[in-house]
Amino acid sequence: MTQSHTIPPDVSDQEDGAQDSDFKPLTAEQAQQWRIGQPVLSLWRLVLVQWMVGLIASVVGGLLWQSSSVAWSVLYGAASVAIPSALMAYGLTSSAMARFWASHANAAFAGFLLWEGVKILLAVVMLAAAPWVVSSLNWFGLLVGLVLVLKVYWFGWLIQAGRSKANS
């Protein structure tokens, strides 16, 4: 028994990839205006905020628990995120390859993946080395520092999203 396949009546006769008739490309002036309205996120500003959050959390943790081991643990947890982030920011913005990546989309994506891999590997190595680097390591403090600095990415995104809405 054969089964016939029919196209539902609500499906358009256009082929895949056909452009909508109401699509209009931007002029050079419109594209420039669009670029001006887009928020610029500095990787280095993000890294600086990560370090500031880590330092503040370390001081607050040390004062609350009146323990230098908690302060050092929080700081090391923060550094386990901030140092790899700084290395990735350097790799993406300051290396000789960054100019090449800026002009080739596929190479830019490959560069991002490369530096993201380096960042993750360094973070894992730093966390694995924590018991030997920080004497009398406080695991809760390390986790608090790590999570707080990781959350800086979200706060940065929320701030930038708020700025772009305010500029619209």
Short mmCIF file of N, CA and C in Angstrom, two decimals:
data_model
loop_
_atom_site.label_atom_id
_atom_site.label_comp_id
_atom_site.label_asym_id
_atom_site.label_seq_id
_atom_site.Cartn_x
_atom_site.Cartn_y
_atom_site.Cartn_z
N MET A 1 0.85 -1.16 0.00
CA MET A 1 0.00 0.00 0.00
C MET A 1 0.90 1.24 0.00
N THR A 2 0.66 2.17 -0.88
CA THR A 2 1.46 3.39 -0.94
C THR A 2 0.70 4.52 -0.28
N GLN A 3 1.48 5.38 0.29
CA GLN A 3 0.89 6.51 0.99
C GLN A 3 1.31 7.77 0.26
N SER A 4 0.39 8.62 -0.08
CA SER A 4 0.74 9.84 -0.79
C SER A 4 1.00 10.96 0.22
N HIS A 5 1.97 11.76 -0.13
CA HIS A 5 2.32 12.91 0.72
C HIS A 5 1.82 14.17 0.03
N THR A 6 1.06 14.94 0.76
CA THR A 6 0.58 16.19 0.20
C THR A 6 1.09 17.33 1.05
N ILE A 7 1.26 18.45 0.41
CA ILE A 7 1.71 19.66 1.11
C ILE A 7 0.48 20.36 1.66
N PRO A 8 0.50 20.68 2.93
CA PRO A 8 -0.65 21.39 3.51
C PRO A 8 -0.90 22.70 2.77
N PRO A 9 -2.15 23.11 2.69
CA PRO A 9 -2.48 24.31 1.91
C PRO A 9 -1.90 25.60 2.49
N ASP A 10 -1.54 25.62 3.79
CA ASP A 10 -1.05 26.86 4.38
C ASP A 10 0.44 27.08 4.14
N VAL A 11 1.12 26.12 3.51
CA VAL A 11 2.55 26.26 3.25
C VAL A 11 2.74 27.04 1.96
N SER A 12 3.62 27.99 2.00
CA SER A 12 3.89 28.83 0.84
C SER A 12 4.58 28.03 -0.25
N ASP A 13 4.42 28.48 -1.49
CA ASP A 13 5.07 27.82 -2.62
C ASP A 13 6.52 28.26 -2.80
N GLN A 14 7.01 29.15 -1.91
CA GLN A 14 8.38 29.62 -2.03
C GLN A 14 9.35 28.49 -1.71
N GLU A 15 10.51 28.52 -2.35
CA GLU A 15 11.54 27.54 -2.08
C GLU A 15 12.27 27.91 -0.80
N ASP A 16 12.94 26.92 -0.24
CA ASP A 16 13.77 27.21 0.93
C ASP A 16 14.84 28.21 0.55
N GLY A 17 15.07 29.16 1.41
CA GLY A 17 16.11 30.14 1.16
C GLY A 17 15.63 31.34 0.37
N ALA A 18 14.41 31.31 -0.11
CA ALA A 18 13.90 32.46 -0.85
C ALA A 18 13.67 33.61 0.12
N GLN A 19 14.00 34.80 -0.33
CA GLN A 19 13.88 35.96 0.54
C GLN A 19 12.44 36.47 0.57
N ASP A 20 12.07 37.01 1.73
CA ASP A 20 10.76 37.64 1.84
C ASP A 20 10.75 38.89 0.98
N SER A 21 9.60 39.19 0.43
CA SER A 21 9.51 40.36 -0.46
C SER A 21 9.60 41.67 0.32
N ASP A 22 9.31 41.67 1.63
CA ASP A 22 9.36 42.91 2.40
C ASP A 22 10.73 43.18 3.01
N PHE A 23 11.72 42.34 2.74
CA PHE A 23 13.07 42.56 3.27
C PHE A 23 13.75 43.65 2.47
N LYS A 24 14.30 44.64 3.18
CA LYS A 24 15.02 45.71 2.51
C LYS A 24 16.38 45.87 3.20
N PRO A 25 17.46 45.78 2.44
CA PRO A 25 18.79 45.93 3.04
C PRO A 25 18.98 47.36 3.54
N LEU A 26 19.82 47.49 4.55
CA LEU A 26 20.11 48.81 5.12
C LEU A 26 21.05 49.58 4.21
N THR A 27 20.85 50.88 4.19
CA THR A 27 21.81 51.73 3.49
C THR A 27 23.04 51.88 4.38
N ALA A 28 24.09 52.44 3.85
CA ALA A 28 25.32 52.64 4.63
C ALA A 28 25.04 53.53 5.85
N GLU A 29 24.23 54.55 5.66
CA GLU A 29 23.92 55.46 6.78
C GLU A 29 23.08 54.75 7.84
N GLN A 30 22.12 53.95 7.41
CA GLN A 30 21.30 53.20 8.37
C GLN A 30 22.13 52.18 9.13
N ALA A 31 23.04 51.53 8.44
CA ALA A 31 23.93 50.56 9.10
C ALA A 31 24.81 51.25 10.13
N GLN A 32 25.31 52.44 9.78
CA GLN A 32 26.14 53.19 10.72
C GLN A 32 25.33 53.60 11.95
N GLN A 33 24.10 54.04 11.77
CA GLN A 33 23.24 54.40 12.90
C GLN A 33 22.96 53.18 13.77
N TRP A 34 22.75 52.02 13.14
CA TRP A 34 22.52 50.80 13.90
C TRP A 34 23.74 50.45 14.74
N ARG A 35 24.94 50.57 14.17
CA ARG A 35 26.17 50.27 14.91
C ARG A 35 26.34 51.20 16.11
N ILE A 36 26.00 52.47 15.93
CA ILE A 36 26.14 53.44 17.03
C ILE A 36 25.23 53.05 18.19
N GLY A 37 24.04 52.53 17.89
CA GLY A 37 23.09 52.16 18.94
C GLY A 37 23.42 50.87 19.66
N GLN A 38 24.37 50.08 19.15
CA GLN A 38 24.72 48.81 19.77
C GLN A 38 25.70 49.04 20.91
N PRO A 39 25.50 48.37 22.03
CA PRO A 39 26.42 48.56 23.16
C PRO A 39 27.78 47.92 22.86
N VAL A 40 28.82 48.57 23.34
CA VAL A 40 30.17 48.05 23.20
C VAL A 40 30.58 47.46 24.55
N LEU A 41 30.89 46.18 24.55
CA LEU A 41 31.28 45.50 25.77
C LEU A 41 32.78 45.28 25.74
N SER A 42 33.48 45.90 26.66
CA SER A 42 34.92 45.75 26.73
C SER A 42 35.26 44.51 27.55
N LEU A 43 36.04 43.62 26.95
CA LEU A 43 36.48 42.43 27.69
C LEU A 43 37.34 42.82 28.88
N TRP A 44 38.15 43.86 28.71
CA TRP A 44 39.03 44.27 29.79
C TRP A 44 38.25 44.89 30.95
N ARG A 45 37.17 45.58 30.65
CA ARG A 45 36.33 46.13 31.72
C ARG A 45 35.69 44.98 32.52
N LEU A 46 35.27 43.95 31.80
CA LEU A 46 34.69 42.77 32.44
C LEU A 46 35.72 42.10 33.37
N VAL A 47 36.94 41.96 32.89
CA VAL A 47 38.00 41.35 33.71
C VAL A 47 38.29 42.23 34.93
N LEU A 48 38.33 43.53 34.74
CA LEU A 48 38.56 44.44 35.88
C LEU A 48 37.45 44.31 36.92
N VAL A 49 36.20 44.24 36.48
CA VAL A 49 35.09 44.08 37.42
C VAL A 49 35.18 42.73 38.12
N GLN A 50 35.61 41.69 37.41
CA GLN A 50 35.79 40.39 38.05
C GLN A 50 36.82 40.49 39.18
N TRP A 51 37.94 41.14 38.92
CA TRP A 51 38.96 41.29 39.96
C TRP A 51 38.45 42.11 41.14
N MET A 52 37.70 43.18 40.85
CA MET A 52 37.17 44.01 41.94
C MET A 52 36.19 43.21 42.79
N VAL A 53 35.31 42.45 42.16
CA VAL A 53 34.35 41.62 42.90
C VAL A 53 35.10 40.59 43.73
N GLY A 54 36.12 39.96 43.16
CA GLY A 54 36.92 38.98 43.89
C GLY A 54 37.63 39.57 45.10
N LEU A 55 38.22 40.74 44.93
CA LEU A 55 38.91 41.39 46.05
C LEU A 55 37.94 41.80 47.15
N ILE A 56 36.82 42.38 46.76
CA ILE A 56 35.81 42.79 47.75
C ILE A 56 35.26 41.58 48.48
N ALA A 57 34.94 40.52 47.75
CA ALA A 57 34.42 39.30 48.38
C ALA A 57 35.44 38.70 49.33
N SER A 58 36.71 38.76 48.97
CA SER A 58 37.77 38.23 49.83
C SER A 58 37.86 39.00 51.13
N VAL A 59 37.83 40.31 51.03
CA VAL A 59 37.89 41.15 52.25
C VAL A 59 36.66 40.93 53.11
N VAL A 60 35.49 40.92 52.48
CA VAL A 60 34.25 40.72 53.25
C VAL A 60 34.23 39.34 53.90
N GLY A 61 34.62 38.32 53.16
CA GLY A 61 34.66 36.96 53.72
C GLY A 61 35.64 36.85 54.88
N GLY A 62 36.80 37.47 54.73
CA GLY A 62 37.79 37.45 55.81
C GLY A 62 37.30 38.17 57.05
N LEU A 63 36.60 39.29 56.85
CA LEU A 63 36.08 40.05 57.99
C LEU A 63 34.91 39.33 58.66
N LEU A 64 34.01 38.75 57.87
CA LEU A 64 32.86 38.08 58.45
C LEU A 64 33.26 36.84 59.26
N TRP A 65 34.18 36.05 58.74
CA TRP A 65 34.58 34.83 59.44
C TRP A 65 35.84 35.03 60.27
N GLN A 66 36.37 36.25 60.21
CA GLN A 66 37.58 36.60 60.96
C GLN A 66 38.65 35.53 60.76
N SER A 67 38.89 35.21 59.50
CA SER A 67 39.83 34.16 59.16
C SER A 67 40.56 34.52 57.88
N SER A 68 41.88 34.51 57.94
CA SER A 68 42.65 34.80 56.74
C SER A 68 42.57 33.64 55.75
N SER A 69 42.36 32.41 56.25
CA SER A 69 42.25 31.28 55.33
C SER A 69 40.99 31.40 54.47
N VAL A 70 39.90 31.92 55.04
CA VAL A 70 38.68 32.14 54.25
C VAL A 70 38.94 33.23 53.21
N ALA A 71 39.60 34.30 53.62
CA ALA A 71 39.89 35.39 52.69
C ALA A 71 40.74 34.90 51.52
N TRP A 72 41.80 34.13 51.81
CA TRP A 72 42.66 33.62 50.75
C TRP A 72 41.92 32.60 49.87
N SER A 73 41.04 31.83 50.47
CA SER A 73 40.28 30.84 49.70
C SER A 73 39.31 31.53 48.75
N VAL A 74 38.63 32.56 49.22
CA VAL A 74 37.71 33.32 48.37
C VAL A 74 38.50 33.98 47.24
N LEU A 75 39.63 34.56 47.57
CA LEU A 75 40.45 35.23 46.56
C LEU A 75 40.96 34.23 45.53
N TYR A 76 41.37 33.05 45.96
CA TYR A 76 41.85 32.05 45.02
C TYR A 76 40.71 31.54 44.13
N GLY A 77 39.53 31.37 44.70
CA GLY A 77 38.38 30.98 43.89
C GLY A 77 38.06 32.04 42.84
N ALA A 78 38.14 33.30 43.23
CA ALA A 78 37.91 34.39 42.28
C ALA A 78 39.00 34.41 41.21
N ALA A 79 40.24 34.20 41.63
CA ALA A 79 41.36 34.20 40.68
C ALA A 79 41.26 33.03 39.70
N SER A 80 40.64 31.94 40.13
CA SER A 80 40.48 30.78 39.25
C SER A 80 39.55 31.09 38.07
N VAL A 81 38.80 32.14 38.17
CA VAL A 81 37.96 32.59 37.06
C VAL A 81 38.60 33.81 36.38
N ALA A 82 39.10 34.74 37.18
CA ALA A 82 39.58 36.01 36.64
C ALA A 82 40.89 35.88 35.86
N ILE A 83 41.81 35.04 36.31
CA ILE A 83 43.08 34.88 35.59
C ILE A 83 42.84 34.24 34.21
N PRO A 84 42.09 33.14 34.13
CA PRO A 84 41.81 32.60 32.79
C PRO A 84 41.03 33.57 31.90
N SER A 85 40.13 34.35 32.49
CA SER A 85 39.39 35.34 31.71
C SER A 85 40.32 36.41 31.16
N ALA A 86 41.27 36.84 31.98
CA ALA A 86 42.24 37.84 31.53
C ALA A 86 43.11 37.28 30.41
N LEU A 87 43.50 36.03 30.52
CA LEU A 87 44.30 35.40 29.47
C LEU A 87 43.50 35.31 28.17
N MET A 88 42.24 34.95 28.27
CA MET A 88 41.40 34.88 27.08
C MET A 88 41.21 36.27 26.47
N ALA A 89 40.97 37.27 27.29
CA ALA A 89 40.81 38.64 26.78
C ALA A 89 42.08 39.09 26.06
N TYR A 90 43.23 38.77 26.64
CA TYR A 90 44.49 39.11 25.99
C TYR A 90 44.61 38.39 24.65
N GLY A 91 44.30 37.11 24.63
CA GLY A 91 44.40 36.34 23.40
C GLY A 91 43.48 36.83 22.30
N LEU A 92 42.29 37.28 22.68
CA LEU A 92 41.33 37.74 21.68
C LEU A 92 41.57 39.16 21.21
N THR A 93 42.19 39.99 22.05
CA THR A 93 42.30 41.41 21.71
C THR A 93 43.72 41.88 21.44
N SER A 94 44.71 41.26 22.02
CA SER A 94 46.05 41.81 21.97
C SER A 94 47.04 41.00 21.16
N SER A 95 46.67 39.85 20.72
CA SER A 95 47.63 39.02 20.00
C SER A 95 47.70 39.44 18.53
N ALA A 96 48.76 39.03 17.88
CA ALA A 96 48.92 39.33 16.46
C ALA A 96 47.81 38.67 15.64
N MET A 97 47.34 37.51 16.10
CA MET A 97 46.28 36.82 15.38
C MET A 97 44.94 37.55 15.47
N ALA A 98 44.78 38.43 16.48
CA ALA A 98 43.50 39.13 16.64
C ALA A 98 43.18 39.96 15.41
N ARG A 99 44.20 40.57 14.78
CA ARG A 99 43.95 41.36 13.57
C ARG A 99 43.50 40.45 12.43
N PHE A 100 44.10 39.26 12.35
CA PHE A 100 43.69 38.32 11.32
C PHE A 100 42.27 37.83 11.57
N TRP A 101 41.98 37.53 12.84
CA TRP A 101 40.65 37.02 13.19
C TRP A 101 39.58 38.05 12.93
N ALA A 102 39.91 39.33 13.09
CA ALA A 102 38.91 40.38 12.91
C ALA A 102 38.42 40.44 11.46
N SER A 103 39.25 40.00 10.52
CA SER A 103 38.85 40.10 9.11
C SER A 103 38.30 38.81 8.53
N HIS A 104 38.33 37.73 9.28
CA HIS A 104 37.84 36.45 8.80
C HIS A 104 36.91 35.84 9.86
N ALA A 105 35.64 35.71 9.52
CA ALA A 105 34.65 35.25 10.50
C ALA A 105 34.95 33.84 10.99
N ASN A 106 35.29 32.93 10.10
CA ASN A 106 35.56 31.56 10.52
C ASN A 106 36.79 31.49 11.43
N ALA A 107 37.81 32.25 11.09
CA ALA A 107 39.01 32.28 11.91
C ALA A 107 38.71 32.91 13.27
N ALA A 108 37.84 33.92 13.30
CA ALA A 108 37.47 34.55 14.56
C ALA A 108 36.77 33.54 15.47
N PHE A 109 35.89 32.75 14.91
CA PHE A 109 35.20 31.74 15.70
C PHE A 109 36.17 30.69 16.20
N ALA A 110 37.09 30.26 15.33
CA ALA A 110 38.10 29.28 15.73
C ALA A 110 38.99 29.85 16.84
N GLY A 111 39.35 31.12 16.72
CA GLY A 111 40.16 31.76 17.76
C GLY A 111 39.43 31.83 19.08
N PHE A 112 38.14 32.16 19.01
CA PHE A 112 37.34 32.20 20.23
C PHE A 112 37.31 30.82 20.89
N LEU A 113 37.08 29.79 20.08
CA LEU A 113 37.05 28.43 20.64
C LEU A 113 38.40 28.04 21.23
N LEU A 114 39.48 28.41 20.57
CA LEU A 114 40.81 28.10 21.08
C LEU A 114 41.03 28.75 22.45
N TRP A 115 40.75 30.05 22.54
CA TRP A 115 40.98 30.75 23.81
C TRP A 115 40.00 30.32 24.89
N GLU A 116 38.78 29.97 24.50
CA GLU A 116 37.82 29.44 25.48
C GLU A 116 38.33 28.12 26.05
N GLY A 117 38.89 27.28 25.21
CA GLY A 117 39.47 26.02 25.67
C GLY A 117 40.64 26.24 26.60
N VAL A 118 41.51 27.20 26.27
CA VAL A 118 42.64 27.54 27.13
C VAL A 118 42.12 28.04 28.48
N LYS A 119 41.09 28.86 28.44
CA LYS A 119 40.51 29.42 29.68
C LYS A 119 39.96 28.31 30.57
N ILE A 120 39.22 27.40 30.00
CA ILE A 120 38.63 26.31 30.79
C ILE A 120 39.72 25.41 31.36
N LEU A 121 40.69 25.07 30.54
CA LEU A 121 41.78 24.20 31.00
C LEU A 121 42.55 24.85 32.14
N LEU A 122 42.87 26.13 32.01
CA LEU A 122 43.60 26.82 33.08
C LEU A 122 42.76 26.89 34.36
N ALA A 123 41.47 27.13 34.24
CA ALA A 123 40.60 27.18 35.42
C ALA A 123 40.57 25.83 36.13
N VAL A 124 40.48 24.75 35.37
CA VAL A 124 40.45 23.41 35.97
C VAL A 124 41.78 23.12 36.66
N VAL A 125 42.89 23.47 36.02
CA VAL A 125 44.21 23.24 36.62
C VAL A 125 44.35 24.05 37.91
N MET A 126 43.90 25.30 37.89
CA MET A 126 43.99 26.13 39.11
C MET A 126 43.14 25.55 40.23
N LEU A 127 41.95 25.08 39.92
CA LEU A 127 41.09 24.51 40.96
C LEU A 127 41.69 23.21 41.49
N ALA A 128 42.28 22.41 40.62
CA ALA A 128 42.90 21.16 41.07
C ALA A 128 44.12 21.44 41.95
N ALA A 129 44.81 22.53 41.69
CA ALA A 129 46.01 22.88 42.46
C ALA A 129 45.68 23.64 43.74
N ALA A 130 44.45 24.00 43.96
CA ALA A 130 44.06 24.82 45.11
C ALA A 130 44.54 24.26 46.45
N PRO A 131 44.41 22.98 46.75
CA PRO A 131 44.85 22.49 48.06
C PRO A 131 46.36 22.68 48.31
N TRP A 132 47.14 22.71 47.25
CA TRP A 132 48.58 22.89 47.42
C TRP A 132 48.99 24.35 47.42
N VAL A 133 48.19 25.21 46.77
CA VAL A 133 48.53 26.63 46.67
C VAL A 133 48.07 27.40 47.91
N VAL A 134 46.88 27.09 48.41
CA VAL A 134 46.32 27.81 49.57
C VAL A 134 46.41 26.91 50.79
N SER A 135 47.23 27.32 51.74
CA SER A 135 47.33 26.52 52.97
C SER A 135 46.03 26.67 53.76
N SER A 136 45.61 25.63 54.39
CA SER A 136 44.33 25.55 55.12
C SER A 136 43.18 26.08 54.28
N LEU A 137 43.02 25.48 53.12
CA LEU A 137 42.00 25.87 52.15
C LEU A 137 40.60 25.68 52.73
N ASN A 138 39.76 26.68 52.56
CA ASN A 138 38.36 26.62 52.93
C ASN A 138 37.58 26.43 51.63
N TRP A 139 37.05 25.22 51.42
CA TRP A 139 36.38 24.91 50.16
C TRP A 139 35.14 25.75 49.95
N PHE A 140 34.41 26.06 51.00
CA PHE A 140 33.22 26.91 50.85
C PHE A 140 33.63 28.30 50.39
N GLY A 141 34.68 28.84 50.97
CA GLY A 141 35.16 30.16 50.56
C GLY A 141 35.61 30.17 49.10
N LEU A 142 36.31 29.10 48.69
CA LEU A 142 36.75 29.00 47.30
C LEU A 142 35.55 28.98 46.37
N LEU A 143 34.53 28.21 46.74
CA LEU A 143 33.33 28.11 45.92
C LEU A 143 32.60 29.45 45.84
N VAL A 144 32.53 30.17 46.96
CA VAL A 144 31.87 31.47 46.97
C VAL A 144 32.59 32.45 46.05
N GLY A 145 33.91 32.50 46.13
CA GLY A 145 34.68 33.38 45.26
C GLY A 145 34.50 33.03 43.79
N LEU A 146 34.52 31.75 43.49
CA LEU A 146 34.36 31.28 42.12
C LEU A 146 32.98 31.66 41.57
N VAL A 147 31.94 31.38 42.32
CA VAL A 147 30.58 31.65 41.85
C VAL A 147 30.32 33.15 41.72
N LEU A 148 30.77 33.94 42.68
CA LEU A 148 30.55 35.39 42.58
C LEU A 148 31.19 35.98 41.34
N VAL A 149 32.42 35.56 41.06
CA VAL A 149 33.11 36.12 39.90
C VAL A 149 32.50 35.59 38.61
N LEU A 150 32.03 34.36 38.60
CA LEU A 150 31.34 33.85 37.42
C LEU A 150 30.06 34.65 37.14
N LYS A 151 29.39 35.09 38.18
CA LYS A 151 28.14 35.84 38.02
C LYS A 151 28.38 37.23 37.44
N VAL A 152 29.63 37.70 37.44
CA VAL A 152 29.93 39.00 36.84
C VAL A 152 29.57 39.00 35.37
N TYR A 153 29.69 37.86 34.68
CA TYR A 153 29.30 37.78 33.27
C TYR A 153 27.83 38.17 33.11
N TRP A 154 26.98 37.64 33.99
CA TRP A 154 25.55 37.93 33.90
C TRP A 154 25.26 39.38 34.22
N PHE A 155 25.92 39.91 35.25
CA PHE A 155 25.68 41.32 35.58
C PHE A 155 26.15 42.22 34.45
N GLY A 156 27.27 41.88 33.83
CA GLY A 156 27.75 42.65 32.68
C GLY A 156 26.76 42.63 31.54
N TRP A 157 26.19 41.45 31.28
CA TRP A 157 25.20 41.34 30.22
C TRP A 157 23.96 42.15 30.55
N LEU A 158 23.49 42.09 31.81
CA LEU A 158 22.29 42.84 32.20
C LEU A 158 22.53 44.34 32.10
N ILE A 159 23.69 44.80 32.51
CA ILE A 159 24.01 46.23 32.44
C ILE A 159 24.04 46.68 30.99
N GLN A 160 24.70 45.89 30.12
CA GLN A 160 24.77 46.26 28.71
C GLN A 160 23.39 46.25 28.07
N ALA A 161 22.55 45.28 28.43
CA ALA A 161 21.19 45.21 27.88
C ALA A 161 20.40 46.44 28.33
N GLY A 162 20.59 46.86 29.57
CA GLY A 162 19.90 48.05 30.06
C GLY A 162 20.38 49.31 29.36
N ARG A 163 21.67 49.38 29.06
CA ARG A 163 22.22 50.54 28.35
C ARG A 163 21.68 50.62 26.93
N SER A 164 21.57 49.47 26.26
CA SER A 164 21.09 49.50 24.88
C SER A 164 19.62 49.89 24.84
N LYS A 165 18.83 49.51 25.84
CA LYS A 165 17.42 49.92 25.89
C LYS A 165 17.29 51.40 26.17
N ALA A 166 18.20 51.93 27.03
CA ALA A 166 18.15 53.35 27.36
C ALA A 166 18.56 54.20 26.16
N ASN A 167 19.47 53.68 25.32
CA ASN A 167 19.91 54.42 24.14
C ASN A 167 18.89 54.37 23.00
N SER A 168 17.94 53.43 23.06
CA SER A 168 16.96 53.29 21.96
C SER A 168 15.92 54.37 22.01
#
